[in-house]
Amino acid sequence: MLKAILFDMDGVIIDSEPLHCKAFQKAMKQFGLDLSKEYCYQFIGNTDRYMVDVLVKDFNLPNTSEEVIRTKQEVLNQLELEE
Protein backbone atom coordinates (compact mmCIF):
# COMPACT_ATOMS: atom_id res chain seq x y z
CA MET A 1 0.00 0.00 0.00
CA LEU A 2 1.31 3.43 -0.99
CA LYS A 3 1.55 5.70 2.06
CA ALA A 4 3.42 8.71 0.73
CA ILE A 5 4.79 10.35 -2.36
CA LEU A 6 7.95 12.39 -2.14
CA PHE A 7 8.77 15.08 -4.68
CA ASP A 8 12.27 16.49 -5.00
CA MET A 9 11.30 19.87 -6.40
CA ASP A 10 14.28 22.18 -6.43
CA GLY A 11 16.82 21.15 -8.99
CA VAL A 12 14.82 18.14 -10.19
CA ILE A 13 11.26 19.09 -11.12
CA ILE A 14 11.90 22.83 -11.02
CA ASP A 15 15.06 24.86 -10.53
CA SER A 16 14.36 28.01 -8.54
CA GLU A 17 17.98 28.92 -7.81
CA PRO A 18 18.42 31.21 -10.85
CA LEU A 19 15.29 33.15 -9.89
CA HIS A 20 16.40 33.45 -6.25
CA CYS A 21 19.82 34.65 -7.41
CA LYS A 22 18.21 37.26 -9.66
CA ALA A 23 16.02 38.39 -6.75
CA PHE A 24 19.05 38.72 -4.48
CA GLN A 25 20.93 40.67 -7.16
CA LYS A 26 18.04 43.12 -7.67
CA ALA A 27 17.37 43.46 -3.95
CA MET A 28 21.00 44.08 -3.08
CA LYS A 29 21.24 46.84 -5.71
CA GLN A 30 18.75 48.69 -3.51
CA PHE A 31 21.38 48.47 -0.75
CA GLY A 32 24.20 49.61 -3.04
CA LEU A 33 25.71 46.19 -3.77
CA ASP A 34 26.30 44.55 -7.14
CA LEU A 35 26.33 40.78 -6.55
CA SER A 36 27.68 38.39 -9.16
CA LYS A 37 25.97 35.11 -10.00
CA GLU A 38 29.06 33.34 -8.70
CA TYR A 39 28.65 35.01 -5.32
CA CYS A 40 24.97 34.02 -5.17
CA TYR A 41 25.58 30.46 -6.29
CA GLN A 42 28.03 29.74 -3.48
CA PHE A 43 24.97 29.77 -1.20
CA ILE A 44 22.95 27.13 -3.08
CA GLY A 45 21.35 24.79 -0.57
CA ASN A 46 21.45 27.33 2.25
CA THR A 47 18.64 29.41 3.66
CA ASP A 48 18.01 33.05 2.84
CA ARG A 49 18.76 33.81 6.49
CA TYR A 50 22.22 32.28 6.23
CA MET A 51 23.06 34.11 2.99
CA VAL A 52 21.82 37.44 4.32
CA ASP A 53 23.68 37.06 7.60
CA VAL A 54 26.87 36.53 5.57
CA LEU A 55 26.06 39.49 3.28
CA VAL A 56 25.45 41.82 6.21
CA LYS A 57 28.75 40.75 7.78
CA ASP A 58 30.87 40.62 4.59
CA PHE A 59 29.73 44.00 3.30
CA ASN A 60 29.20 45.73 6.66
CA LEU A 61 25.60 46.56 5.78
CA PRO A 62 23.90 48.95 8.18
CA ASN A 63 20.62 47.16 7.48
CA THR A 64 19.23 44.32 9.56
CA SER A 65 18.97 40.84 8.13
CA GLU A 66 15.19 41.15 8.42
CA GLU A 67 15.17 44.25 6.19
CA VAL A 68 17.29 42.55 3.56
CA ILE A 69 15.22 39.35 3.60
CA ARG A 70 11.99 41.34 3.34
CA THR A 71 13.34 43.30 0.36
CA LYS A 72 14.56 40.13 -1.36
CA GLN A 73 11.16 38.47 -0.83
CA GLU A 74 9.34 41.48 -2.29
CA VAL A 75 11.60 41.39 -5.35
CA LEU A 76 11.14 37.62 -5.68
CA ASN A 77 7.35 37.97 -5.51
CA GLN A 78 7.47 40.56 -8.30
CA LEU A 79 9.75 38.41 -10.45
CA GLU A 80 7.43 35.42 -10.03
CA LEU A 81 4.51 37.51 -11.27
CA GLU A 82 6.52 38.62 -14.30
CA GLU A 83 7.80 35.17 -15.31
CSV table of C-alpha atoms in Angstrom, one decimal:
chain,number,residue,atom,x,y,z
A,1,MET,CA,0.0,0.0,0.0
A,2,LEU,CA,1.3,3.4,-1.0
A,3,LYS,CA,1.5,5.7,2.1
A,4,ALA,CA,3.4,8.7,0.7
A,5,ILE,CA,4.8,10.3,-2.4
A,6,LEU,CA,8.0,12.4,-2.1
A,7,PHE,CA,8.8,15.1,-4.7
A,8,ASP,CA,12.3,16.5,-5.0
A,9,MET,CA,11.3,19.9,-6.4
A,10,ASP,CA,14.3,22.2,-6.4
A,11,GLY,CA,16.8,21.2,-9.0
A,12,VAL,CA,14.8,18.1,-10.2
A,13,ILE,CA,11.3,19.1,-11.1
A,14,ILE,CA,11.9,22.8,-11.0
A,15,ASP,CA,15.1,24.9,-10.5
A,16,SER,CA,14.4,28.0,-8.5
A,17,GLU,CA,18.0,28.9,-7.8
A,18,PRO,CA,18.4,31.2,-10.9
A,19,LEU,CA,15.3,33.2,-9.9
A,20,HIS,CA,16.4,33.4,-6.3
A,21,CYS,CA,19.8,34.7,-7.4
A,22,LYS,CA,18.2,37.3,-9.7
A,23,ALA,CA,16.0,38.4,-6.8
A,24,PHE,CA,19.0,38.7,-4.5
A,25,GLN,CA,20.9,40.7,-7.2
A,26,LYS,CA,18.0,43.1,-7.7
A,27,ALA,CA,17.4,43.5,-3.9
A,28,MET,CA,21.0,44.1,-3.1
A,29,LYS,CA,21.2,46.8,-5.7
A,30,GLN,CA,18.8,48.7,-3.5
A,31,PHE,CA,21.4,48.5,-0.7
A,32,GLY,CA,24.2,49.6,-3.0
A,33,LEU,CA,25.7,46.2,-3.8
A,34,ASP,CA,26.3,44.5,-7.1
A,35,LEU,CA,26.3,40.8,-6.6
A,36,SER,CA,27.7,38.4,-9.2
A,37,LYS,CA,26.0,35.1,-10.0
A,38,GLU,CA,29.1,33.3,-8.7
A,39,TYR,CA,28.7,35.0,-5.3
A,40,CYS,CA,25.0,34.0,-5.2
A,41,TYR,CA,25.6,30.5,-6.3
A,42,GLN,CA,28.0,29.7,-3.5
A,43,PHE,CA,25.0,29.8,-1.2
A,44,ILE,CA,23.0,27.1,-3.1
A,45,GLY,CA,21.4,24.8,-0.6
A,46,ASN,CA,21.5,27.3,2.3
A,47,THR,CA,18.6,29.4,3.7
A,48,ASP,CA,18.0,33.1,2.8
A,49,ARG,CA,18.8,33.8,6.5
A,50,TYR,CA,22.2,32.3,6.2
A,51,MET,CA,23.1,34.1,3.0
A,52,VAL,CA,21.8,37.4,4.3
A,53,ASP,CA,23.7,37.1,7.6
A,54,VAL,CA,26.9,36.5,5.6
A,55,LEU,CA,26.1,39.5,3.3
A,56,VAL,CA,25.4,41.8,6.2
A,57,LYS,CA,28.7,40.7,7.8
A,58,ASP,CA,30.9,40.6,4.6
A,59,PHE,CA,29.7,44.0,3.3
A,60,ASN,CA,29.2,45.7,6.7
A,61,LEU,CA,25.6,46.6,5.8
A,62,PRO,CA,23.9,49.0,8.2
A,63,ASN,CA,20.6,47.2,7.5
A,64,THR,CA,19.2,44.3,9.6
A,65,SER,CA,19.0,40.8,8.1
A,66,GLU,CA,15.2,41.2,8.4
A,67,GLU,CA,15.2,44.3,6.2
A,68,VAL,CA,17.3,42.6,3.6
A,69,ILE,CA,15.2,39.4,3.6
A,70,ARG,CA,12.0,41.3,3.3
A,71,THR,CA,13.3,43.3,0.4
A,72,LYS,CA,14.6,40.1,-1.4
A,73,GLN,CA,11.2,38.5,-0.8
A,74,GLU,CA,9.3,41.5,-2.3
A,75,VAL,CA,11.6,41.4,-5.4
A,76,LEU,CA,11.1,37.6,-5.7
A,77,ASN,CA,7.4,38.0,-5.5
A,78,GLN,CA,7.5,40.6,-8.3
A,79,LEU,CA,9.8,38.4,-10.5
A,80,GLU,CA,7.4,35.4,-10.0
A,81,LEU,CA,4.5,37.5,-11.3
A,82,GLU,CA,6.5,38.6,-14.3
A,83,GLU,CA,7.8,35.2,-15.3
